[in-house]
Tab-separated table of C-alpha atoms in Angstrom:
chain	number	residue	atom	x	y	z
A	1	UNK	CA	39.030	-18.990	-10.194
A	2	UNK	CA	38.862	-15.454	-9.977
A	3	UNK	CA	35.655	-14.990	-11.273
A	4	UNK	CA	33.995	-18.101	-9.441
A	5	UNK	CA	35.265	-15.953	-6.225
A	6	UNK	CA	33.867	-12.723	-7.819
A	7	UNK	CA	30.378	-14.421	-8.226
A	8	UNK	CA	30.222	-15.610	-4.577
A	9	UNK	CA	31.402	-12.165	-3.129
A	10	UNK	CA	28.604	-10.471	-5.307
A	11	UNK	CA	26.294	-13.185	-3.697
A	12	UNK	CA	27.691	-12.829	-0.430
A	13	UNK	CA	26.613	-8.823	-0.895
A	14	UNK	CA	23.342	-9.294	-2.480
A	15	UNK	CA	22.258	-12.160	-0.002
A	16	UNK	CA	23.278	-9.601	2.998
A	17	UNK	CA	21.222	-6.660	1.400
A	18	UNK	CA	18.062	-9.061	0.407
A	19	UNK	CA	18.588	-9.814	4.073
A	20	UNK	CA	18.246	-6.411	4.913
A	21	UNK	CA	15.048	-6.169	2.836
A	22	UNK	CA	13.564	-8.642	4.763
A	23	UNK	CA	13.875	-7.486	7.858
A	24	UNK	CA	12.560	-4.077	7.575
A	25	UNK	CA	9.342	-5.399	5.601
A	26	UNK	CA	8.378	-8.515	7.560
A	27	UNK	CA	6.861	-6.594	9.825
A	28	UNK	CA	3.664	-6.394	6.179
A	29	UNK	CA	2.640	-10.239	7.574
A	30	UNK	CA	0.896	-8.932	10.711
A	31	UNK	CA	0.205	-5.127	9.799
A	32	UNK	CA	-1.391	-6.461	6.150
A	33	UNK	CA	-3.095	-9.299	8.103
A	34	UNK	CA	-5.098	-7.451	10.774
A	35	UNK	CA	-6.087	-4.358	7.860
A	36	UNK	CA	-7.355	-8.344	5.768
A	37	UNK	CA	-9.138	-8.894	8.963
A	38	UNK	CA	-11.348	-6.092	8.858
A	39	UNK	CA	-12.526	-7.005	5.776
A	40	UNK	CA	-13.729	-10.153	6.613
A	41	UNK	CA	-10.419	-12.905	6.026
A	42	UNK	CA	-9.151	-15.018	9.146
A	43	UNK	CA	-6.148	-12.990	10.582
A	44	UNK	CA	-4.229	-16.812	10.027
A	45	UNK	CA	-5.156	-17.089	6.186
A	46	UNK	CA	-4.473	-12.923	6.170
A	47	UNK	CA	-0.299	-13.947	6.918
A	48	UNK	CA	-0.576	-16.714	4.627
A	49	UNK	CA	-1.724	-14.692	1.673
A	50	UNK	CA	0.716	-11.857	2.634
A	51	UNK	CA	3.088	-14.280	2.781
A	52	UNK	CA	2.785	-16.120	-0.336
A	53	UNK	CA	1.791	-12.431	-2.427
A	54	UNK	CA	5.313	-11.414	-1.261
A	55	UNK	CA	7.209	-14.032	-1.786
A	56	UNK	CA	5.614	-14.756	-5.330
A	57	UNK	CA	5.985	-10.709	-5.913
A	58	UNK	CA	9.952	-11.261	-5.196
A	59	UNK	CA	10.365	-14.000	-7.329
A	60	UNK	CA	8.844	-12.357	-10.351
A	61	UNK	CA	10.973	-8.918	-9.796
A	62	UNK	CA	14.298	-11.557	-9.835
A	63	UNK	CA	13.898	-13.310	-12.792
A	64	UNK	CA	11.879	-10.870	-14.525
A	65	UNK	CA	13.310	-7.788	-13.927
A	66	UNK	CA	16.698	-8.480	-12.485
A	67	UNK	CA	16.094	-5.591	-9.939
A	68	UNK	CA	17.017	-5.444	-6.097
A	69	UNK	CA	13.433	-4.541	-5.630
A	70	UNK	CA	11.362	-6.467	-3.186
A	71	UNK	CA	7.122	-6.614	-3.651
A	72	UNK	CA	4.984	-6.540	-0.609
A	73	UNK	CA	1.311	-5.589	-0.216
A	74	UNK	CA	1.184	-1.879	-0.549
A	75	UNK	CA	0.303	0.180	2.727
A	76	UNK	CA	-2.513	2.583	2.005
A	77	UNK	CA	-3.626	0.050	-0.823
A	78	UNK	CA	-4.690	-2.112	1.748
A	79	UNK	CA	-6.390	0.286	3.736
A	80	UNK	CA	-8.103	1.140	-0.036
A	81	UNK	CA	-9.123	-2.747	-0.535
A	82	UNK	CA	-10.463	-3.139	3.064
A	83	UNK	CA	-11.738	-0.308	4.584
A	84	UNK	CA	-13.312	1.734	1.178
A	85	UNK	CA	-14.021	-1.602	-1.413
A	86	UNK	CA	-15.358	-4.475	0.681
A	87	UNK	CA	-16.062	-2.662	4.166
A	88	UNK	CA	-17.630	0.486	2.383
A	89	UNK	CA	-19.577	-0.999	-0.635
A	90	UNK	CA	-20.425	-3.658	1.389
A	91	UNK	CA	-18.526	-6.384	-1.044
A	92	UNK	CA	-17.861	-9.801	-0.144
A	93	UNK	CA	-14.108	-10.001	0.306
A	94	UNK	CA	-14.193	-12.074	-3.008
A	95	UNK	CA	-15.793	-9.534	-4.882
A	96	UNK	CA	-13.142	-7.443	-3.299
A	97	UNK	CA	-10.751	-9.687	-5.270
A	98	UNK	CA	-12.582	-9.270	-8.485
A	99	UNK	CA	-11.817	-5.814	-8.073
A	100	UNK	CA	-8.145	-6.235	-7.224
A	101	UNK	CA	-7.769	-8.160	-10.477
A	102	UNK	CA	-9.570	-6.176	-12.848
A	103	UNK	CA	-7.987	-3.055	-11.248
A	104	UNK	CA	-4.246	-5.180	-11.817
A	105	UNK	CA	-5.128	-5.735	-15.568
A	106	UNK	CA	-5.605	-2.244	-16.468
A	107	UNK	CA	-2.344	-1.841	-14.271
A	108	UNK	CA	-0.508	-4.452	-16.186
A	109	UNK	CA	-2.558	-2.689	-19.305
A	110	UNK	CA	-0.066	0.279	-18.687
A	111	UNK	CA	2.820	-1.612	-18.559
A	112	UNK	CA	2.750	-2.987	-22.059
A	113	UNK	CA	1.809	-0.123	-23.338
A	114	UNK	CA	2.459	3.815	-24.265
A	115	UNK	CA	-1.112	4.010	-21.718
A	116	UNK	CA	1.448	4.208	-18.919
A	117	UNK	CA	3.255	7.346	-20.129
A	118	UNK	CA	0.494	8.843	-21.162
A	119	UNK	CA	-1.324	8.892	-18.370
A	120	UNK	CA	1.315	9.585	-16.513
A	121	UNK	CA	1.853	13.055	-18.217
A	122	UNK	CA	-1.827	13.653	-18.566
A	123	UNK	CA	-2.947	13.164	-14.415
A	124	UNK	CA	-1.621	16.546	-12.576
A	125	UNK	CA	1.017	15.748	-10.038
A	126	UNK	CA	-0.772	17.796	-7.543
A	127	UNK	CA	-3.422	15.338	-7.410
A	128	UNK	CA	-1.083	12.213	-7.610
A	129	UNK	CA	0.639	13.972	-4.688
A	130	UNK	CA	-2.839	14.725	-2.566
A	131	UNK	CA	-3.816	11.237	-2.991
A	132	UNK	CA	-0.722	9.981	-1.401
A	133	UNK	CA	-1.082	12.710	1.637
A	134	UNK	CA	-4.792	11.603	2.051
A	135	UNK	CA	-3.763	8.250	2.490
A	136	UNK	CA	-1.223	8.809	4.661
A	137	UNK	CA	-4.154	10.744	7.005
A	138	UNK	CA	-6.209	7.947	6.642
A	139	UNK	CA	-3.829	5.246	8.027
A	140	UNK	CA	-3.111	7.394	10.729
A	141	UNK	CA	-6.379	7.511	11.752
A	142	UNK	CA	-6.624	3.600	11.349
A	143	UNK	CA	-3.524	3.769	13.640
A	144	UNK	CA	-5.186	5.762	16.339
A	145	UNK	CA	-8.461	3.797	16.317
A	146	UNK	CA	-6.186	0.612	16.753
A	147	UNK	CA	-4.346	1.963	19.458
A	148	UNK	CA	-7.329	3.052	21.480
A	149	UNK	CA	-6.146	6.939	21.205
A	150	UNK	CA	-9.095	8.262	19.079
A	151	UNK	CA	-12.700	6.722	19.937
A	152	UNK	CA	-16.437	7.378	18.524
A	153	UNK	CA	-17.312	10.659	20.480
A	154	UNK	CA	-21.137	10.378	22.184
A	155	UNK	CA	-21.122	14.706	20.739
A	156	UNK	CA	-18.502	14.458	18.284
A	157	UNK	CA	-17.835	12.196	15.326
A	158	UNK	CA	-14.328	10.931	17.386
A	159	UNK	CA	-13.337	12.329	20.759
A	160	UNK	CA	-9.675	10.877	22.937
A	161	UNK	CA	-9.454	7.766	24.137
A	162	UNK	CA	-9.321	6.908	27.702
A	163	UNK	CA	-5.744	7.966	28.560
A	164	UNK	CA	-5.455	5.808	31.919
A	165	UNK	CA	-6.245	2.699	29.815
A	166	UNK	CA	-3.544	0.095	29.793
A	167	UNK	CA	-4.553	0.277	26.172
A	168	UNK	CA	-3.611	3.364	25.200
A	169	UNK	CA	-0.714	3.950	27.694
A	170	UNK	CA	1.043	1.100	25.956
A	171	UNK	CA	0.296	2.086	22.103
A	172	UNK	CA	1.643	5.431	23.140
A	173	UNK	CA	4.625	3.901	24.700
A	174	UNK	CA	5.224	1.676	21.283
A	175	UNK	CA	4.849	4.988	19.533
A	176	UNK	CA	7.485	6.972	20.969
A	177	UNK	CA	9.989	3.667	20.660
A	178	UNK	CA	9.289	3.415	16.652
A	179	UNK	CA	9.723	7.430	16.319
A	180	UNK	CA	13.371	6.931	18.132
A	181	UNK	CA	14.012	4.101	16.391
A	182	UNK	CA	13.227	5.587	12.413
A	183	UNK	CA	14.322	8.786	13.505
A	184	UNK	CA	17.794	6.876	14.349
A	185	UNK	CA	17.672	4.831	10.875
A	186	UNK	CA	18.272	1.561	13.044
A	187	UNK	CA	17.671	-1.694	10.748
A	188	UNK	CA	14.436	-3.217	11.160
A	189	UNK	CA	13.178	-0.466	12.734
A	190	UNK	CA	9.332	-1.351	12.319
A	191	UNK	CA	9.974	-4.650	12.941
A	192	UNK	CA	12.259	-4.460	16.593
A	193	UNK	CA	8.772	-1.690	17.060
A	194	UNK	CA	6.708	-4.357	16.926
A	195	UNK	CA	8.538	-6.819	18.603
A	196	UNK	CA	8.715	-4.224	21.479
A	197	UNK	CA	5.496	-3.352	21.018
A	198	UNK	CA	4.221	-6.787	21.257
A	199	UNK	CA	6.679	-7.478	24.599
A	200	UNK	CA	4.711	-4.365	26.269
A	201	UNK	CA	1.245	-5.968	25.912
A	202	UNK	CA	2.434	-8.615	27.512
A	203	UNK	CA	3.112	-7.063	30.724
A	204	UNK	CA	0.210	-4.934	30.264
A	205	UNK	CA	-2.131	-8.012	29.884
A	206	UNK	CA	-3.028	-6.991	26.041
A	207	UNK	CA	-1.068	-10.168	24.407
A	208	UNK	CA	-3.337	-13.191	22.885
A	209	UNK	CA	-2.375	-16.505	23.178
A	210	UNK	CA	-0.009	-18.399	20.065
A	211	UNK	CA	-1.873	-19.307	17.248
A	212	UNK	CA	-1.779	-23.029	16.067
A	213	UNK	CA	0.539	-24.237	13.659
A	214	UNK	CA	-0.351	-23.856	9.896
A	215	UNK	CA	-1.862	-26.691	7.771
A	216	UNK	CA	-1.711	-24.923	4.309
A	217	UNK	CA	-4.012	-27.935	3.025
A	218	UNK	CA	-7.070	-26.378	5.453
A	219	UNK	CA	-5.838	-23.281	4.358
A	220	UNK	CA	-8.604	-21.342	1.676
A	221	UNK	CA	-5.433	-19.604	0.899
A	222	UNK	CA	-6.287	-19.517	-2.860
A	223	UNK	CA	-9.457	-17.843	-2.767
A	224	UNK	CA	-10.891	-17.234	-6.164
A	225	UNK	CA	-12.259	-13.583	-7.337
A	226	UNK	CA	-15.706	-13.548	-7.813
A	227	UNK	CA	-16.490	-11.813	-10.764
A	228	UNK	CA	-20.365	-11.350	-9.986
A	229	UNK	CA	-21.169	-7.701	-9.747
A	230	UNK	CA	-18.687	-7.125	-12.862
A	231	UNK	CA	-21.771	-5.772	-14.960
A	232	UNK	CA	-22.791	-3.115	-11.630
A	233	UNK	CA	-21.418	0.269	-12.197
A	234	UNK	CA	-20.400	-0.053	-8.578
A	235	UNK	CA	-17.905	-2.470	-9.346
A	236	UNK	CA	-16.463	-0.430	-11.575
A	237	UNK	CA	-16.213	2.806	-9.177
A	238	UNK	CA	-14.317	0.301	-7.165
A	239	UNK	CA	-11.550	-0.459	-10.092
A	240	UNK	CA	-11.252	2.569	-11.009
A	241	UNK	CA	-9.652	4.240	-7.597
A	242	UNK	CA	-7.656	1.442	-6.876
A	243	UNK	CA	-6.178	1.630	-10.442
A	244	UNK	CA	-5.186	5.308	-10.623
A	245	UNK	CA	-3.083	4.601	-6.699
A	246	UNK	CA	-1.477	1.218	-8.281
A	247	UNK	CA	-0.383	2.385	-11.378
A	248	UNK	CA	0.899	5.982	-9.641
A	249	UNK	CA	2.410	4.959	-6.832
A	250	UNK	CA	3.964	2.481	-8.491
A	251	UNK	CA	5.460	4.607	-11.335
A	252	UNK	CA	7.104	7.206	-8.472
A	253	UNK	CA	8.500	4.434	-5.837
A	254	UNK	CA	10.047	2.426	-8.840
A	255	UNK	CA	11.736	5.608	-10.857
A	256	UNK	CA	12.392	6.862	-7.506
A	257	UNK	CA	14.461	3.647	-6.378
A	258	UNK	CA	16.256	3.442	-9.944
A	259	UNK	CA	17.569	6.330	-10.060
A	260	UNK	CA	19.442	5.631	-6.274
A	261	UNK	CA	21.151	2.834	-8.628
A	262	UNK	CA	21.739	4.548	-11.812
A	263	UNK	CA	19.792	1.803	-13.822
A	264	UNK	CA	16.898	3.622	-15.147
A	265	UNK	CA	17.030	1.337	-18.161
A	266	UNK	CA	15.391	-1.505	-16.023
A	267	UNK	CA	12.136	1.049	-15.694
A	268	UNK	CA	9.783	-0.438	-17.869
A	269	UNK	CA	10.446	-4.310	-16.952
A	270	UNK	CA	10.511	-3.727	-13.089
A	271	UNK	CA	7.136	-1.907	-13.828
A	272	UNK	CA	6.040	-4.586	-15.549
A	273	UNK	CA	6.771	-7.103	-12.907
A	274	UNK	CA	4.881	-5.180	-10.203
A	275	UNK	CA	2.433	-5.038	-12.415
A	276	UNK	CA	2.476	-8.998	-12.844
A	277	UNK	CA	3.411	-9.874	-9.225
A	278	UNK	CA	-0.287	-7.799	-8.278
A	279	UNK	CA	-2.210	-9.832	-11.015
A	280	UNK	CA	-1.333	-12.922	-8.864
A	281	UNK	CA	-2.593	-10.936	-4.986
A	282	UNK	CA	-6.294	-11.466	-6.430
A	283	UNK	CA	-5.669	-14.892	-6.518
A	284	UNK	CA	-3.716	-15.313	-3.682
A	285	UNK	CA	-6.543	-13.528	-1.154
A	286	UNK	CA	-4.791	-10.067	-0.243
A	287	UNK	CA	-4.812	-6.597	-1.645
A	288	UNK	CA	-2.093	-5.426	-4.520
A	289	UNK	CA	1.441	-5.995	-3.951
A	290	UNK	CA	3.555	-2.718	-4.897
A	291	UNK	CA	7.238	-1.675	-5.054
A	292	UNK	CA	7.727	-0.762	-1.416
A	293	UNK	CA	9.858	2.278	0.005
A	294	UNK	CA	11.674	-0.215	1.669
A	295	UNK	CA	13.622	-1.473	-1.328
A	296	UNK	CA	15.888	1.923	-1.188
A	297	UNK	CA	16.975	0.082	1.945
A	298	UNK	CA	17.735	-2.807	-0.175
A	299	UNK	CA	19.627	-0.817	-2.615
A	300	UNK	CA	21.820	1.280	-0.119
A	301	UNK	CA	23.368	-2.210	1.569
A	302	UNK	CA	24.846	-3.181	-1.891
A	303	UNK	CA	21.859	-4.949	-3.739
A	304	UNK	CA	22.087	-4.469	-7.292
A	305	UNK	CA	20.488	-6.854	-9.109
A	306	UNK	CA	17.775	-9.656	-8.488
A	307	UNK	CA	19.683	-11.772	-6.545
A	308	UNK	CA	18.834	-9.576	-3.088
A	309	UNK	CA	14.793	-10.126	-4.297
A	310	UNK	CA	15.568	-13.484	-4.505
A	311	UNK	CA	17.192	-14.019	-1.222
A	312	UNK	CA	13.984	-11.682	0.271
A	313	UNK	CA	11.178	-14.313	-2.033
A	314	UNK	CA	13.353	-17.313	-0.029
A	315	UNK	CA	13.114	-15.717	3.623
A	316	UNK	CA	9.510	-14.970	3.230
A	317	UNK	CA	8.885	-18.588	2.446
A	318	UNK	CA	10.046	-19.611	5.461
A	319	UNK	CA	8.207	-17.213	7.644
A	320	UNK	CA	5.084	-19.075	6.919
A	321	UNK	CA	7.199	-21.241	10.059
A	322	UNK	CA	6.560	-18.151	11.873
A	323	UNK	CA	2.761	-17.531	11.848
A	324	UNK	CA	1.682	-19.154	15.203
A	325	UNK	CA	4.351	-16.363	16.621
A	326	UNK	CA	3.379	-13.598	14.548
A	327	UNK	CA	-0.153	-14.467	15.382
A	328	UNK	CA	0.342	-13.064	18.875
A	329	UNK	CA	1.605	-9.471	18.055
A	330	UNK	CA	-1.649	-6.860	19.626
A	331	UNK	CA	-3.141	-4.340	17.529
A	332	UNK	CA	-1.347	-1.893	19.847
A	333	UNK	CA	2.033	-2.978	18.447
A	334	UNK	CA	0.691	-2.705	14.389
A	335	UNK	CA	-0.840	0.872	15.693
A	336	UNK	CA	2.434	2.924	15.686
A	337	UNK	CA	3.551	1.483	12.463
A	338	UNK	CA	0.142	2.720	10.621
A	339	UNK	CA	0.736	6.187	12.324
A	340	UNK	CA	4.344	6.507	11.551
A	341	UNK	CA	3.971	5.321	7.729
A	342	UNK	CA	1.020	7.887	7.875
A	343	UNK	CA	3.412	10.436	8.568
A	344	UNK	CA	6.046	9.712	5.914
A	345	UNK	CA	3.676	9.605	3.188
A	346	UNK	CA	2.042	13.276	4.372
A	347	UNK	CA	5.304	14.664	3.374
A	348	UNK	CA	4.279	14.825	0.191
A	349	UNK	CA	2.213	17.805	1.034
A	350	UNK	CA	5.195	19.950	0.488
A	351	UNK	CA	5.309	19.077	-3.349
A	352	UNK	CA	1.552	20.682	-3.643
A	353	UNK	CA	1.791	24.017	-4.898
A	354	UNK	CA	-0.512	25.990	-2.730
A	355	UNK	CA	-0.203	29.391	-3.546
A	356	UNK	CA	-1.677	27.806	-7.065
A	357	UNK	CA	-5.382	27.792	-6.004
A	358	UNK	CA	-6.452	26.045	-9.274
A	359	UNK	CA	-3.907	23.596	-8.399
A	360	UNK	CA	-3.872	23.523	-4.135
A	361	UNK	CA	-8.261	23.736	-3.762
A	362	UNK	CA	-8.483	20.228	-5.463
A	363	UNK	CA	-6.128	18.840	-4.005
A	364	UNK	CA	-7.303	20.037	-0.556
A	365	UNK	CA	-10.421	18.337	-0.873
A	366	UNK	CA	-8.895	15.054	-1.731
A	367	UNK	CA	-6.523	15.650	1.678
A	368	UNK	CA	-9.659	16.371	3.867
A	369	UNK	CA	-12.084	13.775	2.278
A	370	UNK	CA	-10.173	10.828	2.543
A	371	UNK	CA	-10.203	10.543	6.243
A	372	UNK	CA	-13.373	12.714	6.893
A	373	UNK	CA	-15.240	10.432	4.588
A	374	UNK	CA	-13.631	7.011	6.175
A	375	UNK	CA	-13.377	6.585	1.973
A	376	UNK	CA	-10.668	7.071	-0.397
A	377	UNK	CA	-12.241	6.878	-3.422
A	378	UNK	CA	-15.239	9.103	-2.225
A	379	UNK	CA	-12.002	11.570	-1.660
A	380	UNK	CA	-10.295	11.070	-4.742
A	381	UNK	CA	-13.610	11.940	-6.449
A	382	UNK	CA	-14.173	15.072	-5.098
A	383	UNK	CA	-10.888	16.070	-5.854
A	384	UNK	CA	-10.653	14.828	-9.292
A	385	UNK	CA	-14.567	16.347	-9.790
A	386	UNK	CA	-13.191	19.627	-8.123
A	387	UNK	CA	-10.336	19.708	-10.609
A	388	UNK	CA	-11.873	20.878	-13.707
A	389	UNK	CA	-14.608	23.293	-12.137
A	390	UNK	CA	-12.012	25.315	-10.907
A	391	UNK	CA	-10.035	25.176	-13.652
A	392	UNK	CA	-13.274	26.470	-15.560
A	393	UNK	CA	-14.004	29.006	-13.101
A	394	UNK	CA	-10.710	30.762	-13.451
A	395	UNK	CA	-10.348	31.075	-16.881
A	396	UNK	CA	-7.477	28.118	-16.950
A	397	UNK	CA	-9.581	25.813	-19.792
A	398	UNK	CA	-6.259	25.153	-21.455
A	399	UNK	CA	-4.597	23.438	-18.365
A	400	UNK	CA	-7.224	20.186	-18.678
A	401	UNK	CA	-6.324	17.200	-20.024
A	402	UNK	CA	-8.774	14.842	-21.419
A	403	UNK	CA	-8.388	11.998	-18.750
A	404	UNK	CA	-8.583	14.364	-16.045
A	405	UNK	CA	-12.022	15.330	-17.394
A	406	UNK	CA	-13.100	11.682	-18.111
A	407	UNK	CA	-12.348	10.421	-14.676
A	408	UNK	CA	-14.172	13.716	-13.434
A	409	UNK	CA	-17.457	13.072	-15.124
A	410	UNK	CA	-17.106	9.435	-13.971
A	411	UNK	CA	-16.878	10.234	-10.576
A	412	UNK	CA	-19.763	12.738	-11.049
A	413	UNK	CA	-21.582	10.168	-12.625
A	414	UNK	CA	-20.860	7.793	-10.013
A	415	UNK	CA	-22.351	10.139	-7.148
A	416	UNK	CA	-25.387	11.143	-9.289
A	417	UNK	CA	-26.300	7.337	-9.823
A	418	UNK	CA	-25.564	6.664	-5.792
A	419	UNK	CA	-27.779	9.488	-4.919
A	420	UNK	CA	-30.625	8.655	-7.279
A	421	UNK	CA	-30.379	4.858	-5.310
A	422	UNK	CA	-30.757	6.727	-1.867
């Protein structure tokens, strides 16, 4: 008796903090959708992917892994799939998927073996750290172009939007309600943003009309990779970058989270979940799933184990209900998230040691290029290109690691080959 009442109070907690989860990460179905829509996928199919990638990624961390941890499509990894692999190499958004599971394999490659640790020692954290603060740039600017703030410049590459637009006035206005919202820790904060957000337009005149209901049998919701181009060296150039942010990012949100719940020993099989639940996302039509921030949330209302992911894979399910509704919420409303989210993951910068220069002038360049190139893994190269030749130049030989040098003189090799095609 007094264990059967045991088992439902530790349900009773976990349900409440996979609740939790869910509400500050729902707001991924319309953000992930509209970054999908850029690269070519109906906004409609965009939340049913999203939806279905997150639930899936959910179930797999439960029963897998055990771990309070909930899997959504990773922000700055989208911006990676859309805006760099399909928009900028000119991919179908199939081919696109081809990349996302070939990229996922070497990911789940890590996983299962002592790849993972190695790499993980061998890659300098100054770099892991610039490529987070260049993405976090680059989804801000996303964020301003969405809200109507930043605009092509006629004498300047971007000049200010028009600041008397009903546009702008009301992405500004959704801005300053998701800073005093995070900066007050209220629940859901992204989420009651865009719900705000989304109320605004409406009295502005910026809200669309409901989408219809969702038939998942007319839905091309399964969208298989197309493996084409997997003999072009451009394909490859595409793996490769979204690899190295997967398997990073992945490694520091999921040790990160851990340690909040003093189970470090579930490391290697939560890793290897995320790893599984983004092998499925190139089959299920959206970028990689990862181990989002969010789950600390998770973790901090009481979730312990995989019951709370389980309780998040069961919500998401049913927002699928919710897609005519979500359908309606204005790129003005998905604006402050990308610029806020931007923000957090610039902190980083403060982990770079800049009065290294061997260390900080690589790094630097991957910061700048990023968003000055509109392309992260044009940034990451000249970063991870940059790397070396300063390390060379100052007498630090020793420092190098032999991946850092490979990926270098594939990046090299990759802009040598582009400019020979020009």
């Amino acid at each position: 008796m007094l264990n059967q009442q045991h088992q439902q109070a530790g349900w009773k907690k976990e349900g409440l903090a996979g609740l939790i989860g869910y509400f500050t990460t729902v707001y991924i179905v319309a953000v992930n959708s509209q970054i999908l829509e850029s690269a070519g996928l109906p906004l409609e199919s965009g939340m049913v992917a999203t939806i279905l990638a997150s639930a899936l990624g959910c179930l797999i961390m439960a029963f897998y892994a055990n771990a309070p941890m909930v899997l959504i499509p990773g922000m700055g990894v989208n911006a990676l799939f859309a805006y760099s692999i399909v928009e900028g190499t000119g991919m179908s958004f199939q081919q696109g998927l081809a990349v996302v599971t070939m990229a996922s394999i070497i990911f789940l490659i890590t996983a299962f073996t002592r790849l993972g640790d190695w790499l993980k020692h061998a890659i300098p954290a100054s770099l892991k750290h610039a490529i987070t603060v260049g993405l976090g740039l680059f989804l801000t600017l996303i964020g301003l172009e969405k809200g109507g703030l930043v605009v092509k410049g006629e004498h300047s590459l971007i000049t200010l939007g028009n600041p008397s637009s009903a546009m702008v006035i009301t992405s500004i206005i959704t801005l300053f309600i998701g800073i005093f919202l995070f900066s007050r820790n209220v629940p859901g904060n992204f989420l009651v943003t865009m719900i705000a957000g989304t109320v605004l337009a409406h009295f502005t005149g910026l809200l669309g009309e409901s989408g219809k209901s969702i038939d998942i049998q007319e839905q091309s919701w399964l969208l298989l990779p197309d493996f084409s181009g997997i003999l072009g060296f451009g394909f490859w150039m595409a793996v490769f970058p979204l690899a190295i942010v997967l398997i990073f990012e992945n490694m520091g949100l999921i040790h990160g989270q851990l340690s909040m719940l003093d189970q470090e020993d579930k490391f290697k099989r939560s890793y290897q979940a995320t790893a599984f639940s983004a092998l499925t996302t190139g089959f299920l039509g959206t970028s990689p799933t990862v181990s989002s921030a969010e789950s600390a949330a998770v973790i901090a209302s009481g979730g312990k184990t995989g019951k709370s992911a389980l309780t998040m894979a069961v919500l998401f399910g049913a927002t699928l209900f919710l897609i005519p509704w979500i359908s309606m919420v204005p790129s003005t409303a998905i604006a402050p998230i990308l610029i806020i989210v931007g923000a957090l993951m610039v902190q980083n910068i403060k982990e770079i040691p800049f009065d290294q220069l061997s260390e900080s002038m690589p790094a630097f360049l991957i910061i700048v290029m990023i968003p000055f190139t509109y392309s992260i893994a044009d940034g990451m190269a000249f970063g991870f290109i940059a790397y070396p030749i300063v390390k060379l130049a100052l007498g630090r030989h020793r420092e190098l690691s032999t991946p850092v040098v490979f990926i270098a003189m594939i990046f090299l090799v990759e802009f040598i080959v582009r400019s020979l095609g020009h």
